[in-house]
Short mmCIF file of C-alpha atoms in Angstrom, two decimals:
data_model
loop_
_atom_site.label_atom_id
_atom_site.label_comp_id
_atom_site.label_asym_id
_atom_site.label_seq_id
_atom_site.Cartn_x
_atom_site.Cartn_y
_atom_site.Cartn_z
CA UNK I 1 -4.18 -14.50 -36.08
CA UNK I 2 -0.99 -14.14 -34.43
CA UNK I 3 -0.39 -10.32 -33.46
CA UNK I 4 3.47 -11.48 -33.28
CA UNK I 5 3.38 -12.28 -37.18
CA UNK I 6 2.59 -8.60 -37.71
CA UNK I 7 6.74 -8.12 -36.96
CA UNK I 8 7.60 -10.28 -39.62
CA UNK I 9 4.91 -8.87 -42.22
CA UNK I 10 6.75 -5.10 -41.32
CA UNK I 11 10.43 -6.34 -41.55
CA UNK I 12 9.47 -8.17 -44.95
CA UNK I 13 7.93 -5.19 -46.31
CA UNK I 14 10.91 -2.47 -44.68
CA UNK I 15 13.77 -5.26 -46.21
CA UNK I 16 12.48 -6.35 -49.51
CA UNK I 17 13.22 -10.20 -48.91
CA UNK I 18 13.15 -12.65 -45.97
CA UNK I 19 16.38 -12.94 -45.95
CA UNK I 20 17.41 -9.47 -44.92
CA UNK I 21 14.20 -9.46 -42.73
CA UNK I 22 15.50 -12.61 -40.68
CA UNK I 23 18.67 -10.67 -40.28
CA UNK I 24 16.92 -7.82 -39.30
CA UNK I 25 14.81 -10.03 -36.49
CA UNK I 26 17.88 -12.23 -35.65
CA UNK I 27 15.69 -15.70 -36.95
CA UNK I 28 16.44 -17.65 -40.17
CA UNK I 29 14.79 -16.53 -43.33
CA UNK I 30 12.72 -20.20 -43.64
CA UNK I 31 10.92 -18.93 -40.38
CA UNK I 32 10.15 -15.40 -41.72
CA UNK I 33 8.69 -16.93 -44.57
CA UNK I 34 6.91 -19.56 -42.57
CA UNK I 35 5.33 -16.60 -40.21
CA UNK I 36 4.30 -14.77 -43.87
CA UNK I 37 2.73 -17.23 -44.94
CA UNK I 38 0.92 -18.05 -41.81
CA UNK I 39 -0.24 -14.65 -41.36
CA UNK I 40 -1.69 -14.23 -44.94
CA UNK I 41 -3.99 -17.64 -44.76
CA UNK I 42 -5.15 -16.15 -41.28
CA UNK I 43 -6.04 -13.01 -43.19
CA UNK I 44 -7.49 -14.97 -46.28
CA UNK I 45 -5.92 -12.91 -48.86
CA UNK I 46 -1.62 -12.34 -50.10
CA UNK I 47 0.19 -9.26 -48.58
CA UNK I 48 3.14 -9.77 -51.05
CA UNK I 49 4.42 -10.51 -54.39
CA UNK I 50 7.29 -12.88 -54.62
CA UNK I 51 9.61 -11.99 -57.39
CA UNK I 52 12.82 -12.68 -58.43
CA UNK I 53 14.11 -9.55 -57.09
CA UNK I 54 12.41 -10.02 -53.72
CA UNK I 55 8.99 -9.33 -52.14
CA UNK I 56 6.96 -6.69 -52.92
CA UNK I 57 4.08 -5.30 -50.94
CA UNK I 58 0.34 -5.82 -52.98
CA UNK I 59 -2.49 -3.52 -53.04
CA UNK I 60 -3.58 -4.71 -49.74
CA UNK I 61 -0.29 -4.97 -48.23
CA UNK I 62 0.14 -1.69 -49.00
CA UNK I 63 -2.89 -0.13 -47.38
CA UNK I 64 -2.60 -2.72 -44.15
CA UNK I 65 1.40 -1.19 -43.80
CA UNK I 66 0.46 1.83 -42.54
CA UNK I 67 -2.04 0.00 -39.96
CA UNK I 68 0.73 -2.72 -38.75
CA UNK I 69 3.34 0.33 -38.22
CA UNK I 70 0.29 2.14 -35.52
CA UNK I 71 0.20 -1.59 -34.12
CA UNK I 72 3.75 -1.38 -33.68
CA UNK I 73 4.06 2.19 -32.57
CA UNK I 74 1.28 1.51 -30.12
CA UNK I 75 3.49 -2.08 -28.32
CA UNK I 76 6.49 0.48 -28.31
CA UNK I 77 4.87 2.55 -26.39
CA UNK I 78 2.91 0.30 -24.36
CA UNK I 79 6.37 -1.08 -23.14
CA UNK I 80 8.13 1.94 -22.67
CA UNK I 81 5.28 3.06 -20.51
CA UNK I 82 5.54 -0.09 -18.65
CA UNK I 83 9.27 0.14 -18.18
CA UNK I 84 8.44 3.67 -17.11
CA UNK I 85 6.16 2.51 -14.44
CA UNK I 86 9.22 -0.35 -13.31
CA UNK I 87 11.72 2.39 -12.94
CA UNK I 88 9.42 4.82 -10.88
CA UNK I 89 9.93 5.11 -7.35
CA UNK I 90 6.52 5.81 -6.25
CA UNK I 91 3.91 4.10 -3.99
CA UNK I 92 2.44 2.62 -0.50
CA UNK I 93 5.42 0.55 1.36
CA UNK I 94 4.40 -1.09 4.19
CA UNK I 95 6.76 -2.18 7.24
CA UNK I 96 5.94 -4.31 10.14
CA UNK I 97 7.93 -4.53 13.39
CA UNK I 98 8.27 -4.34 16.88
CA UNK I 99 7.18 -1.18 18.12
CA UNK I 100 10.98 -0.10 20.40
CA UNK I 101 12.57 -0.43 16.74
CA UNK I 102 9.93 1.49 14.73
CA UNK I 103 10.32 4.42 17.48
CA UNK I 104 14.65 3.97 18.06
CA UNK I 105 15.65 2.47 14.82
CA UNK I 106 13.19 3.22 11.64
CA UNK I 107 11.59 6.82 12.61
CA UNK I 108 14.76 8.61 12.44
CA UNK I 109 15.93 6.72 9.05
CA UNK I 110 12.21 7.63 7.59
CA UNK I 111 12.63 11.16 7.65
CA UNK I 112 15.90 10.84 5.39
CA UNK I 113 13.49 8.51 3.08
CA UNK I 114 11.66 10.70 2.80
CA UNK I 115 13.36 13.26 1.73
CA UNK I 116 14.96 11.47 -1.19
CA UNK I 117 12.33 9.92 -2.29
CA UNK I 118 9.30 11.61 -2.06
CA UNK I 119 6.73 9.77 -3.89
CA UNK I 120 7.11 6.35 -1.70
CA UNK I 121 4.36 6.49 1.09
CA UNK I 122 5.53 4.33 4.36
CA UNK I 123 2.94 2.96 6.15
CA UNK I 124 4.52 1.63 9.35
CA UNK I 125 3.04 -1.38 10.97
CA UNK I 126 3.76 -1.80 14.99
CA UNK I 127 1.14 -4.52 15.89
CA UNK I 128 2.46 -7.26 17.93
CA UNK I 129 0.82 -9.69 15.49
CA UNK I 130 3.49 -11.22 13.20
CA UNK I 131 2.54 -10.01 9.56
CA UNK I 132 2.50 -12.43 6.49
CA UNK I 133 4.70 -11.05 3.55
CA UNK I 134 3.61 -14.21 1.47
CA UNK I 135 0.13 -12.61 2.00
CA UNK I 136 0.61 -9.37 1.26
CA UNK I 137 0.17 -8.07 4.98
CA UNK I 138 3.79 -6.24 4.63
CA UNK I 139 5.75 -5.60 1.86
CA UNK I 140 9.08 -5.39 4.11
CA UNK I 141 9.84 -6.70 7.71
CA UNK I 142 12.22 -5.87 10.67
CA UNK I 143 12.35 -8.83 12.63
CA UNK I 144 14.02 -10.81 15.95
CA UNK I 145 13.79 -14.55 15.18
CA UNK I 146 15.63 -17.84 16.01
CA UNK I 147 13.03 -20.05 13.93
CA UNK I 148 13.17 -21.19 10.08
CA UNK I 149 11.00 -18.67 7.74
CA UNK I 150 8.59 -19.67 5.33
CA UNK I 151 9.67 -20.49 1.82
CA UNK I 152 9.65 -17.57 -0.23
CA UNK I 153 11.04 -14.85 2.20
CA UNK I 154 14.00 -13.06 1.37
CA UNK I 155 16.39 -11.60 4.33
CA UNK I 156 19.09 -9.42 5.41
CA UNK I 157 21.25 -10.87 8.41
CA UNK I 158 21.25 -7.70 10.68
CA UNK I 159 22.89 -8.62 14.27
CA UNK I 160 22.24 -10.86 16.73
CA UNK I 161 19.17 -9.62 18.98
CA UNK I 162 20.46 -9.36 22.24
CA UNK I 163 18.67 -7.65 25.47
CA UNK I 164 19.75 -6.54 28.45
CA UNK I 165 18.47 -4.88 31.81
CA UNK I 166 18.72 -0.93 31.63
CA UNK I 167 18.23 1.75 33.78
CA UNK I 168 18.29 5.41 33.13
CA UNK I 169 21.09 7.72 33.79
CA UNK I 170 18.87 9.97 36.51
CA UNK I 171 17.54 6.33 37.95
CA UNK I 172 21.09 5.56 38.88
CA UNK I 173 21.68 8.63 39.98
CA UNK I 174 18.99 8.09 42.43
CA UNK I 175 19.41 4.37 43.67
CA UNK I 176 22.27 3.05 42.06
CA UNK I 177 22.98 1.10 39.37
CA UNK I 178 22.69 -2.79 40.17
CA UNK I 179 25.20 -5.15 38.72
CA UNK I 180 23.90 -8.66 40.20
CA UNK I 181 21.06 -10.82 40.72
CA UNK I 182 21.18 -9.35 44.92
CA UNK I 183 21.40 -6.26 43.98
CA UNK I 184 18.55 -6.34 41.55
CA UNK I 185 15.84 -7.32 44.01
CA UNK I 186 15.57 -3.81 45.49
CA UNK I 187 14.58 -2.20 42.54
CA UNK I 188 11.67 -1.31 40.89
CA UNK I 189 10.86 -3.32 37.52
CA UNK I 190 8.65 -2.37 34.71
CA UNK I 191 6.98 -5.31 32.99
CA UNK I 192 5.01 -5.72 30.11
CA UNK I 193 5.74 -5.40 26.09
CA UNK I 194 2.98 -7.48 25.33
CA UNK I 195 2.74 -10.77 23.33
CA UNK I 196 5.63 -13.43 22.79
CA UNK I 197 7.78 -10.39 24.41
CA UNK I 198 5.84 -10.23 28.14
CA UNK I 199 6.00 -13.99 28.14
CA UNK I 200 9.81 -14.90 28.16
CA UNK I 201 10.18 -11.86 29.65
CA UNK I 202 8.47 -12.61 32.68
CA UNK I 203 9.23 -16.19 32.90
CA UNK I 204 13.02 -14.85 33.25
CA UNK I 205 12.04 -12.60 36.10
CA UNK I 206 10.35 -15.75 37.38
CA UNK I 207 13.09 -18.13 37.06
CA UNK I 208 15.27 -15.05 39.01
CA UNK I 209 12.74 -14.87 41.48
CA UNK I 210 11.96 -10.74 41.00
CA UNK I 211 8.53 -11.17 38.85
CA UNK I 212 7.42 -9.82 42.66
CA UNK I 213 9.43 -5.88 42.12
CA UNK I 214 7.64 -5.38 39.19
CA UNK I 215 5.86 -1.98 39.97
CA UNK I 216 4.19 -0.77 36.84
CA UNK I 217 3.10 -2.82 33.78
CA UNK I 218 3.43 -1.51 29.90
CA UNK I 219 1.45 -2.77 27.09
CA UNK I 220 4.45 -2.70 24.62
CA UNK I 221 7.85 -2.29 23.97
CA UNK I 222 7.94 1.29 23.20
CA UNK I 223 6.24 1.65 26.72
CA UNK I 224 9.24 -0.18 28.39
CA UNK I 225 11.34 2.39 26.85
CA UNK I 226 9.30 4.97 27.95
CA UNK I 227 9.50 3.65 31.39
CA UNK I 228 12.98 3.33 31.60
CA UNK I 229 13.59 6.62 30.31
CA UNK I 230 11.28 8.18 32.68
CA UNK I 231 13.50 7.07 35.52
CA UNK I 232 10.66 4.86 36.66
CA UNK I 233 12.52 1.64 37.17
CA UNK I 234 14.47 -1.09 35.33
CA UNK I 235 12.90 -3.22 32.25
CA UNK I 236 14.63 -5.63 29.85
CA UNK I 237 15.41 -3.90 26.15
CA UNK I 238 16.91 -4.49 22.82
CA UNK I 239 20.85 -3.71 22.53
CA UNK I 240 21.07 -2.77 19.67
CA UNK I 241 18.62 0.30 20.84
CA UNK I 242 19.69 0.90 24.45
CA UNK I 243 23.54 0.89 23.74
CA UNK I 244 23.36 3.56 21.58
CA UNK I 245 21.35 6.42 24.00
CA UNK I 246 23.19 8.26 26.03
CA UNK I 247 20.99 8.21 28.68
CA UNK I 248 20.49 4.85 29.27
CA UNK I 249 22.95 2.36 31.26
CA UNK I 250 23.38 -1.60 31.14
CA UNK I 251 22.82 -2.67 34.41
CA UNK I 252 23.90 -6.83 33.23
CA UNK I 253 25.49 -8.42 30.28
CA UNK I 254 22.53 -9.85 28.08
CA UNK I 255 22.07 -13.32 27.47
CA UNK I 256 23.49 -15.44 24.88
CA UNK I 257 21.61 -18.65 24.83
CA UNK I 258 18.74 -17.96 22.59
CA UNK I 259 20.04 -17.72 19.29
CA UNK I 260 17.82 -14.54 18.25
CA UNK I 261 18.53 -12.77 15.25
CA UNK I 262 17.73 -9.20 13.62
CA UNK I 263 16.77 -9.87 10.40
CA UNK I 264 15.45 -7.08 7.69
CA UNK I 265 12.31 -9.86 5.40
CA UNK I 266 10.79 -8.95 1.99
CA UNK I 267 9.01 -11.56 -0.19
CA UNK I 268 10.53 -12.92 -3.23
CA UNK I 269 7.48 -11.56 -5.24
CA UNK I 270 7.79 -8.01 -4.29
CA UNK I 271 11.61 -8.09 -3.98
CA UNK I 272 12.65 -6.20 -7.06
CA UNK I 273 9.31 -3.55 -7.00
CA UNK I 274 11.45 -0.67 -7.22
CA UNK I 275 9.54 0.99 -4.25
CA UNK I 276 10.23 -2.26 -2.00
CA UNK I 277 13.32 -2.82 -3.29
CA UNK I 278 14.51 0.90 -2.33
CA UNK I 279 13.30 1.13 0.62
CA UNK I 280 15.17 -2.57 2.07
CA UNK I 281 18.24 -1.10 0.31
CA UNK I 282 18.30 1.72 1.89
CA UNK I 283 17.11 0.85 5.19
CA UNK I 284 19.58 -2.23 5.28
CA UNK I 285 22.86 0.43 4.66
CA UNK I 286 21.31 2.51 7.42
CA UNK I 287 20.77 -0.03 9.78
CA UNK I 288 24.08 -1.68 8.73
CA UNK I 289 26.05 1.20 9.67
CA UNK I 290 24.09 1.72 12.85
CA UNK I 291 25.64 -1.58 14.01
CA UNK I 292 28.66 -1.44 13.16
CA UNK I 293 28.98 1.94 14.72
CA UNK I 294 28.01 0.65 18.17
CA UNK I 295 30.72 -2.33 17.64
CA UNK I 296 33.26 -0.11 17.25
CA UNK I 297 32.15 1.66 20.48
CA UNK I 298 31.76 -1.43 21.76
CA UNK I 299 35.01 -2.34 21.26
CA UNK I 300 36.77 0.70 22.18
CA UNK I 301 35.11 0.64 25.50
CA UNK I 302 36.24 -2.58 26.58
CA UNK I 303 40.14 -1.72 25.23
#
């Protein structure tokens, strides 16, 4: 039996004829009848009388009409409750990053989240591993890349991910802020950030030839920060973080040659989940805005 004929058997028996009941359903009156007719030699037995005036319901039509209208009452709701559960904004989210943009960039934005939506759960991700959104390791992604992603990923262009040599404010103050290559090999470095970071970072300090005033080592990014902010020494971080505190100061202009770009991911299979898809909204008009302000101070600066 097809639990689809039961439509046909109700607009039939609500229209009087197949030919209001295929207006009714939008289909032509020879498939109503065909779907009748079908649905009766599944049952065994005739759930109408065809006269001249139309179709009328038999005995056992008539006692079966009350049980196809719970079977319809009972899809209606089924769907409802299922567009119910598409609309809500509730659930786990899960982003991956680099740790300096969870701390600078995301924790601040969370809180505001947060606040309007309540029921969605963040669960924020800083290993240095890269997460799998095809898998299911993340459901959303804020990224620096220069490769090709996987087929499948969805993104939002961000900025391009430069970084530069900072120093703090009170580490200036101190020793001076260094503008060239001379000047930067009497000063302390921190070094570190861990993974694919560490290893171009360092190779730059090597190919400068100050891997050597490297004076304290941090397992991450955030720890670079850290160090920097502490007054400690000098370490390499991300622009789009370090322009926009106060206390920080460029001691170079970054580099341009490696094609690195900010990039908010999601996976095509989770991108319209109303939970994923409001949280990449609205951290994509956040983080939007964030860079555009800093171009515009950017800008100004240099006028």
């Amino acid at each position: 039996m097809d639990w689809d004929d039961l439509r046909y058997f109700l607009a039939v028996a609500r229209e009087g004829s197949t030919l209001r009941a295929g207006r009714a359903l939008r289909t032509s009156q020879t498939t109503v009848a065909r779907r009748i007719a079908a649905l009766e030699q599944a049952l065994g037995f005739p759930l109408f009388e065809k006269r001249q005036a139309g179709y009328a319901l038999t005995p056992a039509g008539e006692e079966l009409l009350a049980k196809a209208g719970a079977v319809e009452q009972a899809i209606d709701d089924f769907a409802g409750a299922a567009s119910g559960q598409a609309r809500a904004v509730r659930g786990t989210v899960k982003i991956t990053t680099e740790e300096i943009y969870a701390i600078t960039l995301l924790t601040p934005l969370l809180t505001e989240l947060h606040q309007r939506f309540p029921d969605i759960v963040i669960e924020l991700d800083t290993s240095q591993k890269v997460r799998d959104l095809g898998a299911g390791e993340a459901d959303v992604s804020l990224r620096s890349t220069a490769m090709a992603q996987p087929a499948g990923l969805v993104g939002r262009r961000l900025c391009i991910d430069d970084w530069a040599l900072y120093c703090s404010r009170a580490y200036g103050e101190r020793h001076g802020v260094p503008t060239t290559i001379e000047e930067l090999r009497s000063h302390s470095f921190i070094g570190g950030g861990g993974g694919n970071l560490w290893i171009h970072y360092q190779a730059w300090l090597q190919a400068l030839g100050l891997e050597q005033q490297v004076a304290m080592h941090h397992a991450t990014s955030g720890g670079l920060l850290s160090g920097v902010r502490a007054g400690f020494g000098i370490a390499v971080l991300p622009c789009v973080v370090a322009d926009a505190d106060p206390d920080l100061i460029r001691c170079m202009a970054p580099r341009h040659d490696h094609e690195r770009v900010l990039w908010l991911f999601t996976h095509e299979r989770v991108r319209h989940t109303p939970r994923v898809r409001t949280v990449i909204d609205f951290l994509y008009e956040r983080l939007s805005r964030h860079v555009q302000q800093l171009e515009a101070t950017r800008t100004a600066a240099a006028a």
